[in-house]
CSV table of C-alpha atoms and ligand atoms in Angstrom, one decimal:
chain,number,residue,atom,x,y,z
A,1,MET,CA,-74.0,47.5,-115.0
A,2,LYS,CA,-73.9,51.3,-114.9
A,3,GLN,CA,-70.6,52.9,-115.8
A,4,LYS,CA,-69.4,55.4,-113.2
A,5,ILE,CA,-68.0,58.9,-114.0
A,6,LEU,CA,-66.1,61.3,-111.7
A,7,VAL,CA,-67.3,64.9,-112.2
A,8,THR,CA,-65.0,67.5,-110.6
A,9,GLY,CA,-66.7,70.8,-110.0
A,10,GLY,CA,-70.0,69.0,-110.3
A,11,THR,CA,-72.0,71.3,-108.1
A,12,GLY,CA,-71.0,74.2,-110.3
A,13,TYR,CA,-73.0,75.8,-113.1
A,14,ILE,CA,-72.1,73.7,-116.0
A,15,GLY,CA,-71.1,70.7,-113.9
A,16,SER,CA,-74.5,70.4,-112.3
A,17,HIS,CA,-76.3,70.5,-115.6
A,18,THR,CA,-73.9,67.8,-117.0
A,19,VAL,CA,-74.5,65.6,-114.0
A,20,VAL,CA,-78.2,65.6,-114.8
A,21,GLU,CA,-77.6,64.6,-118.4
A,22,LEU,CA,-75.1,61.9,-117.4
A,23,GLN,CA,-77.7,60.4,-115.0
A,24,ASN,CA,-80.3,60.7,-117.7
A,25,ALA,CA,-78.0,58.7,-120.0
A,26,GLY,CA,-77.6,56.0,-117.4
A,27,TYR,CA,-74.3,56.8,-115.9
A,28,ASP,CA,-73.5,56.7,-112.1
A,29,VAL,CA,-71.9,59.9,-111.0
A,30,VAL,CA,-69.5,60.8,-108.2
A,31,ILE,CA,-69.1,64.6,-107.7
A,32,VAL,CA,-66.0,66.1,-106.1
A,33,ASP,CA,-66.2,69.8,-105.3
A,34,ASN,CA,-64.7,72.0,-102.7
A,35,LEU,CA,-67.8,74.3,-102.8
A,36,SER,CA,-65.5,77.4,-103.3
A,37,ASN,CA,-68.0,78.7,-105.9
A,38,SER,CA,-71.1,76.6,-105.3
A,39,ASN,CA,-73.4,75.2,-102.7
A,40,SER,CA,-74.3,71.6,-101.8
A,41,ASP,CA,-78.0,72.5,-102.0
A,42,VAL,CA,-77.4,72.0,-105.8
A,43,LEU,CA,-77.5,68.2,-105.0
A,44,ASP,CA,-81.2,68.7,-104.0
A,45,GLY,CA,-81.9,70.3,-107.4
A,46,ILE,CA,-80.1,67.5,-109.3
A,47,GLU,CA,-82.1,64.9,-107.4
A,48,LYS,CA,-85.4,66.7,-108.0
A,49,ILE,CA,-84.7,66.6,-111.7
A,50,SER,CA,-83.2,63.1,-112.2
A,51,GLY,CA,-84.6,61.3,-109.2
A,52,ILE,CA,-81.1,60.3,-108.3
A,53,ARG,CA,-78.9,61.9,-105.7
A,54,PRO,CA,-75.3,61.7,-107.0
A,55,ASP,CA,-72.4,60.6,-104.7
A,56,PHE,CA,-70.8,63.8,-103.4
A,57,LYS,CA,-67.5,64.3,-101.7
A,58,LYS,CA,-66.4,67.8,-100.6
A,59,MET,CA,-62.8,67.8,-101.5
A,60,ASP,CA,-60.2,70.1,-103.1
A,61,CYS,CA,-58.7,68.7,-106.3
A,62,ASN,CA,-55.4,70.1,-105.2
A,63,ASP,CA,-55.5,67.2,-102.6
A,64,LYS,CA,-53.9,64.5,-104.7
A,65,GLU,CA,-53.8,62.0,-101.8
A,66,GLY,CA,-57.5,62.6,-101.2
A,67,LEU,CA,-58.3,62.1,-104.8
A,68,ARG,CA,-56.2,58.8,-104.8
A,69,VAL,CA,-58.2,57.5,-101.8
A,70,LEU,CA,-61.5,58.5,-103.5
A,71,LEU,CA,-60.5,56.6,-106.7
A,72,GLN,CA,-59.5,53.6,-104.7
A,73,LYS,CA,-63.0,53.7,-103.0
A,74,HIS,CA,-64.6,53.9,-106.5
A,75,PRO,CA,-62.5,51.5,-108.6
A,76,ASP,CA,-65.3,51.3,-111.1
A,77,ILE,CA,-64.9,55.0,-112.2
A,78,LYS,CA,-64.2,54.8,-115.9
A,79,GLY,CA,-64.1,58.4,-117.0
A,80,ILE,CA,-63.6,61.9,-115.6
A,81,ILE,CA,-65.1,65.3,-116.6
A,82,HIS,CA,-62.9,68.0,-115.1
A,83,PHE,CA,-64.9,71.2,-114.5
A,84,ALA,CA,-63.2,72.3,-111.3
A,85,ALA,CA,-61.4,75.5,-111.8
A,86,SER,CA,-61.5,79.2,-110.9
A,87,LYS,CA,-63.1,81.1,-113.8
A,88,ALA,CA,-63.3,84.8,-113.1
A,89,VAL,CA,-61.2,86.5,-115.7
A,90,GLY,CA,-61.0,89.8,-113.8
A,91,GLU,CA,-60.0,88.1,-110.6
A,92,SER,CA,-57.3,86.2,-112.3
A,93,VAL,CA,-55.5,89.4,-113.3
A,94,HIS,CA,-55.3,90.3,-109.6
A,95,LYS,CA,-54.6,86.8,-108.2
A,96,PRO,CA,-52.6,85.0,-110.9
A,97,LEU,CA,-50.9,82.5,-108.6
A,98,LEU,CA,-54.3,81.4,-107.2
A,99,TYR,CA,-55.4,80.7,-110.8
A,100,TYR,CA,-52.2,79.0,-111.9
A,101,ARG,CA,-52.2,76.7,-108.8
A,102,ASN,CA,-56.0,76.0,-108.8
A,103,ASN,CA,-56.4,75.5,-112.6
A,104,ILE,CA,-53.2,73.7,-113.4
A,105,VAL,CA,-52.2,71.6,-110.3
A,106,THR,CA,-55.7,70.1,-110.2
A,107,LEU,CA,-55.5,68.8,-113.8
A,108,ILE,CA,-52.0,67.5,-113.2
A,109,ASN,CA,-53.2,65.6,-110.1
A,110,LEU,CA,-55.9,63.9,-112.1
A,111,LEU,CA,-53.7,63.0,-115.1
A,112,GLU,CA,-51.1,61.5,-112.8
A,113,LEU,CA,-53.8,59.4,-111.0
A,114,MET,CA,-55.6,58.2,-114.0
A,115,PRO,CA,-53.2,55.3,-115.0
A,116,GLU,CA,-53.1,53.7,-111.5
A,117,ALA,CA,-56.9,54.0,-111.4
A,118,ASP,CA,-57.4,52.5,-114.8
A,119,ILE,CA,-59.4,55.5,-116.0
A,120,GLU,CA,-60.0,55.4,-119.7
A,121,GLY,CA,-60.7,59.0,-120.6
A,122,ILE,CA,-61.0,62.6,-119.4
A,123,VAL,CA,-63.2,65.4,-120.8
A,124,PHE,CA,-61.6,68.8,-120.2
A,125,SER,CA,-63.5,72.2,-119.9
A,126,SER,CA,-61.7,74.6,-122.1
A,127,SER,CA,-62.9,77.9,-123.5
A,128,CYS,CA,-63.1,79.9,-126.7
A,129,THR,CA,-60.9,82.4,-124.8
A,130,VAL,CA,-57.9,80.5,-126.1
A,131,TYR,CA,-58.6,82.0,-129.5
A,132,GLY,CA,-58.5,85.6,-128.3
A,133,GLN,CA,-59.8,87.8,-131.1
A,134,PRO,CA,-59.9,85.4,-134.1
A,135,ASP,CA,-58.7,86.7,-137.4
A,136,ILE,CA,-61.4,84.7,-139.2
A,137,LEU,CA,-65.0,84.2,-138.1
A,138,PRO,CA,-66.7,81.9,-137.5
A,139,VAL,CA,-63.7,80.3,-135.7
A,140,THR,CA,-62.7,76.7,-136.3
A,141,GLU,CA,-60.6,74.4,-134.0
A,142,ASP,CA,-57.5,74.8,-136.2
A,143,ALA,CA,-57.6,78.6,-135.7
A,144,PRO,CA,-54.4,79.8,-134.1
A,145,VAL,CA,-54.3,79.9,-130.3
A,146,LYS,CA,-53.3,83.5,-129.5
A,147,PRO,CA,-51.5,84.9,-126.4
A,148,ALA,CA,-54.0,84.9,-123.6
A,149,LEU,CA,-55.5,88.2,-122.5
A,150,SER,CA,-55.7,87.0,-118.8
A,151,PRO,CA,-54.1,84.5,-116.5
A,152,TYR,CA,-57.3,82.6,-116.5
A,153,GLY,CA,-57.2,82.3,-120.3
A,154,ASN,CA,-53.6,81.3,-120.1
A,155,THR,CA,-54.4,78.5,-117.6
A,156,LYS,CA,-56.8,77.0,-120.2
A,157,GLN,CA,-54.1,77.2,-122.9
A,158,ILE,CA,-51.5,75.6,-120.6
A,159,ASN,CA,-54.0,72.9,-119.6
A,160,GLU,CA,-54.6,72.0,-123.2
A,161,GLU,CA,-50.9,71.8,-123.8
A,162,ILE,CA,-50.4,69.6,-120.7
A,163,ILE,CA,-53.1,67.2,-122.0
A,164,ARG,CA,-51.6,67.1,-125.5
A,165,ASP,CA,-48.1,66.5,-124.3
A,166,THR,CA,-49.2,63.8,-121.8
A,167,ILE,CA,-51.2,62.0,-124.4
A,168,TYR,CA,-48.4,62.2,-127.0
A,169,ALA,CA,-46.0,60.8,-124.4
A,170,GLY,CA,-48.1,57.6,-124.4
A,171,ALA,CA,-50.5,58.1,-121.5
A,172,PRO,CA,-52.8,55.0,-121.3
A,173,PHE,CA,-56.0,57.1,-121.7
A,174,LYS,CA,-57.8,59.4,-124.1
A,175,SER,CA,-59.0,63.0,-123.8
A,176,ILE,CA,-61.6,65.2,-125.4
A,177,VAL,CA,-61.1,68.9,-125.0
A,178,LEU,CA,-64.3,71.0,-125.3
A,179,ARG,CA,-63.9,74.7,-126.0
A,180,TYR,CA,-67.1,76.3,-124.7
A,181,PHE,CA,-68.3,79.6,-126.1
A,182,ASN,CA,-70.7,81.6,-123.9
A,183,PRO,CA,-72.8,79.2,-121.8
A,184,ILE,CA,-76.1,80.8,-120.6
A,185,GLY,CA,-79.5,79.8,-119.3
A,186,ALA,CA,-80.7,77.3,-116.8
A,187,HIS,CA,-82.4,73.9,-116.6
A,188,PRO,CA,-86.0,74.2,-117.8
A,189,SER,CA,-87.2,72.8,-114.5
A,190,GLY,CA,-85.9,75.8,-112.7
A,191,GLU,CA,-84.2,73.5,-110.2
A,192,ILE,CA,-80.6,74.4,-111.1
A,193,GLY,CA,-79.0,77.3,-112.8
A,194,GLU,CA,-76.2,79.8,-112.6
A,195,LEU,CA,-75.6,81.2,-109.1
A,196,PRO,CA,-72.7,83.6,-109.2
A,197,ASN,CA,-71.1,84.8,-106.0
A,198,GLY,CA,-71.4,88.5,-105.4
A,199,VAL,CA,-71.8,91.0,-108.3
A,200,PRO,CA,-72.1,89.0,-111.5
A,201,GLN,CA,-69.3,89.6,-114.0
A,202,ASN,CA,-71.0,87.8,-116.8
A,203,LEU,CA,-73.7,89.5,-118.9
A,204,VAL,CA,-76.7,87.2,-118.5
A,205,PRO,CA,-76.8,86.9,-114.7
A,206,PHE,CA,-76.2,90.6,-114.4
A,207,LEU,CA,-79.1,91.2,-116.9
A,208,THR,CA,-81.5,88.9,-115.0
A,209,GLN,CA,-80.6,90.5,-111.7
A,210,THR,CA,-81.3,93.9,-113.2
A,211,ALA,CA,-84.6,92.7,-114.6
A,212,MET,CA,-85.4,91.5,-111.1
A,213,GLY,CA,-84.5,94.8,-109.6
A,214,ILE,CA,-81.5,93.5,-107.7
A,215,ARG,CA,-79.2,95.7,-109.8
A,216,LYS,CA,-80.3,99.2,-110.8
A,217,GLU,CA,-79.1,99.3,-114.4
A,218,LEU,CA,-77.1,97.1,-116.8
A,219,SER,CA,-74.0,98.8,-118.2
A,220,VAL,CA,-73.4,97.9,-121.9
A,221,PHE,CA,-69.7,98.0,-122.2
A,222,GLY,CA,-69.3,99.9,-125.4
A,223,ASP,CA,-71.2,100.6,-128.6
A,224,ASP,CA,-68.3,101.7,-130.8
A,225,TYR,CA,-67.1,98.3,-131.9
A,226,ASN,CA,-67.0,97.3,-135.6
A,227,THR,CA,-70.3,95.4,-135.4
A,228,PRO,CA,-73.7,96.1,-136.8
A,229,ASP,CA,-75.0,97.8,-133.7
A,230,GLY,CA,-71.6,98.7,-132.2
A,231,SER,CA,-71.9,96.3,-129.2
A,232,CYS,CA,-69.7,93.2,-128.8
A,233,MET,CA,-70.8,89.9,-130.3
A,234,ARG,CA,-70.6,86.5,-128.7
A,235,ASP,CA,-71.9,82.9,-129.4
A,236,TYR,CA,-74.4,82.3,-126.5
A,237,ILE,CA,-75.0,78.6,-126.0
A,238,ASN,CA,-77.7,76.9,-123.9
A,239,VAL,CA,-76.2,75.2,-120.9
A,240,VAL,CA,-78.3,72.1,-121.3
A,241,ASP,CA,-77.2,71.8,-124.9
A,242,LEU,CA,-73.6,72.2,-123.7
A,243,ALA,CA,-74.1,69.5,-121.0
A,244,LYS,CA,-75.4,67.0,-123.6
A,245,ALA,CA,-72.2,67.4,-125.6
A,246,HIS,CA,-70.3,66.1,-122.6
A,247,VAL,CA,-72.3,62.9,-122.5
A,248,ILE,CA,-71.7,62.4,-126.2
A,249,ALA,CA,-67.9,63.0,-125.7
A,250,MET,CA,-67.8,60.6,-122.7
A,251,ASN,CA,-69.7,57.9,-124.7
A,252,ARG,CA,-67.3,58.5,-127.6
A,253,MET,CA,-64.3,57.7,-125.4
A,254,LEU,CA,-65.7,54.8,-123.4
A,255,GLN,CA,-67.1,53.1,-126.5
A,256,ASN,CA,-63.9,53.6,-128.4
A,257,LYS,CA,-65.7,55.3,-131.2
A,258,SER,CA,-62.5,57.1,-132.3
A,259,LYS,CA,-59.0,55.9,-133.0
A,260,GLU,CA,-57.8,59.4,-132.0
A,261,LYS,CA,-56.4,59.7,-128.4
A,262,LEU,CA,-56.9,63.5,-128.3
A,263,GLU,CA,-59.8,65.4,-129.9
A,264,ILE,CA,-60.8,69.1,-129.7
A,265,PHE,CA,-64.2,70.5,-130.4
A,266,ASN,CA,-65.8,74.0,-130.4
A,267,LEU,CA,-69.1,74.0,-128.6
A,268,GLY,CA,-71.2,76.9,-129.9
A,269,THR,CA,-74.3,77.7,-131.9
A,270,GLY,CA,-72.4,79.2,-134.9
A,271,ARG,CA,-74.4,82.4,-134.4
A,272,GLY,CA,-73.0,85.7,-133.2
A,273,VAL,CA,-75.3,87.8,-131.1
A,274,SER,CA,-74.6,91.3,-129.9
A,275,VAL,CA,-75.2,92.6,-126.4
A,276,LEU,CA,-77.9,94.9,-127.5
A,277,GLU,CA,-79.6,92.1,-129.5
A,278,LEU,CA,-79.5,89.9,-126.5
A,279,ILE,CA,-81.2,92.6,-124.3
A,280,THR,CA,-83.9,93.0,-127.0
A,281,ALA,CA,-84.4,89.2,-127.2
A,282,PHE,CA,-84.8,89.0,-123.4
A,283,GLU,CA,-87.3,91.9,-123.3
A,284,LYS,CA,-89.3,90.3,-126.2
A,285,GLY,CA,-89.3,86.8,-124.7
A,286,THR,CA,-90.1,87.8,-121.1
A,287,GLY,CA,-92.0,91.1,-121.5
A,288,VAL,CA,-89.7,92.5,-118.9
A,289,LYS,CA,-87.8,95.7,-119.5
A,290,VAL,CA,-84.0,95.8,-118.7
A,291,PRO,CA,-82.9,99.3,-117.7
A,292,HIS,CA,-79.5,99.8,-119.4
A,293,LYS,CA,-77.1,102.4,-120.5
A,294,ILE,CA,-74.1,102.5,-122.8
A,295,VAL,CA,-70.8,103.0,-121.0
A,296,GLY,CA,-67.1,102.7,-122.0
A,297,ARG,CA,-65.5,99.5,-123.2
A,298,ARG,CA,-64.5,96.9,-120.6
A,299,GLU,CA,-60.7,96.3,-120.6
A,300,GLY,CA,-59.8,93.0,-122.2
A,301,ASP,CA,-63.0,92.5,-124.0
A,302,ILE,CA,-62.7,91.1,-127.5
A,303,GLU,CA,-64.9,92.6,-130.2
A,304,LYS,CA,-66.6,89.5,-131.7
A,305,VAL,CA,-66.3,85.8,-131.6
A,306,TRP,CA,-68.6,82.9,-132.6
A,307,ALA,CA,-68.0,79.3,-133.4
A,308,ASN,CA,-67.9,77.2,-136.5
A,309,PRO,CA,-69.5,74.2,-134.8
A,310,GLU,CA,-69.3,71.9,-137.9
A,311,HIS,CA,-66.6,69.6,-136.5
A,312,ALA,CA,-68.7,68.9,-133.4
A,313,ASN,CA,-71.9,68.7,-135.5
A,314,LYS,CA,-70.4,66.1,-137.9
A,315,VAL,CA,-68.0,64.1,-135.7
A,316,LEU,CA,-69.9,64.1,-132.4
A,317,GLY,CA,-73.4,64.2,-134.1
A,318,TRP,CA,-74.1,67.1,-131.7
A,319,THR,CA,-75.9,70.4,-132.5
A,320,ALA,CA,-76.9,73.2,-130.1
A,321,LYS,CA,-80.7,73.2,-130.4
A,322,GLU,CA,-82.1,75.8,-128.1
A,323,SER,CA,-82.7,79.3,-129.3
A,324,VAL,CA,-81.1,82.3,-127.5
A,325,GLU,CA,-84.6,83.6,-126.9
A,326,ASN,CA,-85.8,80.4,-125.1
A,327,THR,CA,-82.5,80.2,-123.3
A,328,LEU,CA,-83.0,83.7,-121.9
A,329,ILE,CA,-86.5,82.8,-120.8
A,330,SER,CA,-84.9,79.8,-118.9
A,331,ALA,CA,-82.5,82.2,-117.2
A,332,TRP,CA,-85.4,84.5,-116.2
A,333,ASN,CA,-87.4,81.6,-114.8
A,334,TRP,CA,-84.3,80.6,-112.7
A,335,GLN,CA,-84.0,84.2,-111.5
A,336,LYS,CA,-87.7,84.1,-110.4
A,337,LYS,CA,-87.2,80.8,-108.7
A,338,LEU,CA,-84.2,82.3,-106.7
A,339,ARG,CA,-86.5,85.1,-105.6
A,340,GLU,CA,-89.2,82.7,-104.5
A,341,LYS,CA,-86.6,80.8,-102.5
A,342,GLY,CA,-85.4,84.1,-101.0
A,343,ILE,CA,-81.9,83.4,-102.3
A,344,GLN,CA,-81.6,86.6,-104.4
B,1,NAD,P1,-68.4,77.2,-111.6
B,1,NAD,O1,-67.5,78.1,-110.8
B,1,NAD,O2,-69.9,77.3,-111.5
B,1,NAD,O3,-68.0,75.7,-111.3
B,1,NAD,C1,-66.8,75.3,-111.0
B,1,NAD,C2,-66.9,74.4,-109.8
B,1,NAD,O4,-65.6,73.9,-109.4
B,1,NAD,C3,-67.5,75.1,-108.5
B,1,NAD,O5,-68.5,74.4,-108.0
B,1,NAD,C4,-66.3,75.2,-107.6
B,1,NAD,O6,-66.7,75.1,-106.2
B,1,NAD,C5,-65.5,74.0,-108.0
B,1,NAD,N1,-64.0,74.1,-107.7
B,1,NAD,C6,-63.2,75.1,-108.1
B,1,NAD,N2,-61.9,74.8,-107.7
B,1,NAD,C7,-62.0,73.6,-107.1
B,1,NAD,C8,-61.0,72.7,-106.6
B,1,NAD,N3,-59.7,73.1,-106.5
B,1,NAD,N4,-61.4,71.5,-106.1
B,1,NAD,C9,-62.7,71.1,-106.2
B,1,NAD,N5,-63.7,71.9,-106.7
B,1,NAD,C10,-63.3,73.1,-107.2
B,1,NAD,O7,-68.0,77.4,-113.1
B,1,NAD,P2,-68.7,76.9,-114.5
B,1,NAD,O8,-69.2,78.1,-115.2
B,1,NAD,O9,-69.5,75.8,-114.2
B,1,NAD,O10,-67.4,76.4,-115.3
B,1,NAD,C11,-67.0,75.1,-115.2
B,1,NAD,C12,-65.7,74.9,-116.1
B,1,NAD,O11,-66.0,75.4,-117.4
B,1,NAD,C13,-64.5,75.7,-115.6
B,1,NAD,O12,-63.4,75.0,-115.8
B,1,NAD,C14,-64.5,77.0,-116.5
B,1,NAD,O13,-63.2,77.5,-116.6
B,1,NAD,C15,-65.0,76.4,-117.8
B,1,NAD,N6,-65.7,77.4,-118.6
B,1,NAD,C16,-66.7,78.1,-118.2
B,1,NAD,C17,-67.3,79.0,-119.0
B,1,NAD,C18,-68.5,79.9,-118.6
B,1,NAD,O14,-68.7,80.9,-119.2
B,1,NAD,N7,-69.1,79.5,-117.5
B,1,NAD,C19,-66.9,79.2,-120.3
B,1,NAD,C20,-65.8,78.4,-120.8
B,1,NAD,C21,-65.2,77.5,-119.9
B,2,WQD,C1,-70.3,89.0,-122.7
B,2,WQD,C2,-70.5,90.3,-123.4
B,2,WQD,C3,-69.2,92.1,-122.4
B,2,WQD,C4,-71.4,92.2,-118.6
B,2,WQD,C5,-66.2,85.5,-120.2
B,2,WQD,C6,-64.8,84.9,-120.1
B,2,WQD,C7,-64.8,83.6,-120.8
B,2,WQD,C8,-65.9,82.7,-120.3
B,2,WQD,C9,-67.2,83.3,-120.4
B,2,WQD,C10,-64.9,81.3,-118.6
B,2,WQD,C11,-69.2,91.1,-123.5
B,2,WQD,C12,-70.7,92.4,-122.3
B,2,WQD,C13,-70.9,91.9,-119.9
B,2,WQD,C14,-72.0,93.5,-118.4
B,2,WQD,C15,-71.8,94.0,-120.7
B,2,WQD,N1,-65.7,82.4,-118.9
B,2,WQD,N2,-71.1,92.8,-120.9
B,2,WQD,N3,-72.2,94.3,-119.5
B,2,WQD,O1,-66.5,88.2,-121.5
B,2,WQD,O2,-67.5,86.9,-123.4
B,2,WQD,O3,-66.5,85.7,-121.6
B,2,WQD,O4,-67.2,84.6,-119.7
B,2,WQD,O5,-64.3,80.5,-119.3
B,2,WQD,O6,-63.5,83.0,-120.6
B,2,WQD,O7,-64.0,85.8,-120.8
B,2,WQD,O8,-68.6,86.9,-121.2
B,2,WQD,O9,-70.7,87.5,-120.1
B,2,WQD,O10,-68.6,88.6,-119.3
B,2,WQD,O11,-69.6,89.3,-121.5
B,2,WQD,O12,-71.9,94.7,-121.7
B,2,WQD,O13,-72.4,93.8,-117.3
B,2,WQD,O14,-71.3,91.1,-122.6
B,2,WQD,O15,-68.6,93.3,-122.8
B,2,WQD,O16,-69.2,91.7,-124.7
B,2,WQD,P1,-67.2,87.1,-122.0
B,2,WQD,P2,-69.4,88.1,-120.4
């Protein structure tokens, strides 16, 4: 009998890739998504890859009663992966209340409903943003959480505290918090990938749109940082590698592989890559030049952050496998597919 998982935000970038890996691992999946930052066409892409069209319900996770009815309709849901959130750092500065409501109330709704629905565990999408600019690199899970630089980052910190306090108060379920570094790339099939609304804020989608000619030029936000080439450094992780970690985390909870009720893992490659290095890697891997110029620093950017992934490597038995170069090629293949479909 297949075990069933609820994936909130499952038509989104990371969620859709995770749904495919859950299906590949033999799970049944129910997606809840309000399509505020994705499109139901993603379900076609998922089905083309896995051969299985997941259950999908268009719903806002702020609708607690709607979630309750959904869980009553699917009493065999054993676990939840909670991706649904607003995630644009810049937007969060201008619309803090939207972010606090959307990113915190949705989690509280799920945590309150889990006991009555007999759900055994929840995987939560957190972010390396909780570390701010770490004092020591690579950063480990016991690095201090620093004051958030944006309301978005603050919602992730608050969410982690809510989960911690709820578990410690004796909640009858487990949780695994996954702190993602910088997810990039697309499924190798080219059927699903990142589809940002409007002008991309993140580096890689802006880069591939520039390579495609959609954007005139990529602005490199600063080359006067204390890094080897002066540009900021990040830990860019392949989105499929990231998705696979979620399956391992869900297995760990549902198979009771740990006596811990709450675990936190950094999901990164352990390698810091600069903006300029990433541009060079893209050009080398694809043979496509990326027009770019150095401009001033972007407010709120941290200088450099990359993970120490040893805890996830050892405890989860998970390691990021795909190279940044091949991941950038997957991002470019996805951009070309979007062009073929007339989407971008
Ligand atoms: P995304 O925007 O592609 O996916 C989020 C999905 O959630 C979208 O499909 C959106 O329509 C849906 N959604 C938003 N609010 C909802 C609500 N109230 N009810 C139902 N559905 C809702 O984002 P993503 O990049 O896939 O990120 C997924 C999760 O991972 C988010 O929680 C994000 O904060 C976290 N995260 C992302 C990154 C990153 O760089 N992409 C890094 C760290 C953490
Ligand atoms: C990466 C690097 C920029 C765009 C953000 C959020 C984080 C998480 C991932 C949700 C930086 C530089 C970027 C451009 C550039 N999201 N850059 N020109 O800022 O590390 O993380 O997305 O959880 O919370 O903070 O990712 O892709 O925006 O930037 O030079 O046009 O690329 O300065 O150094 P970031 P990013």
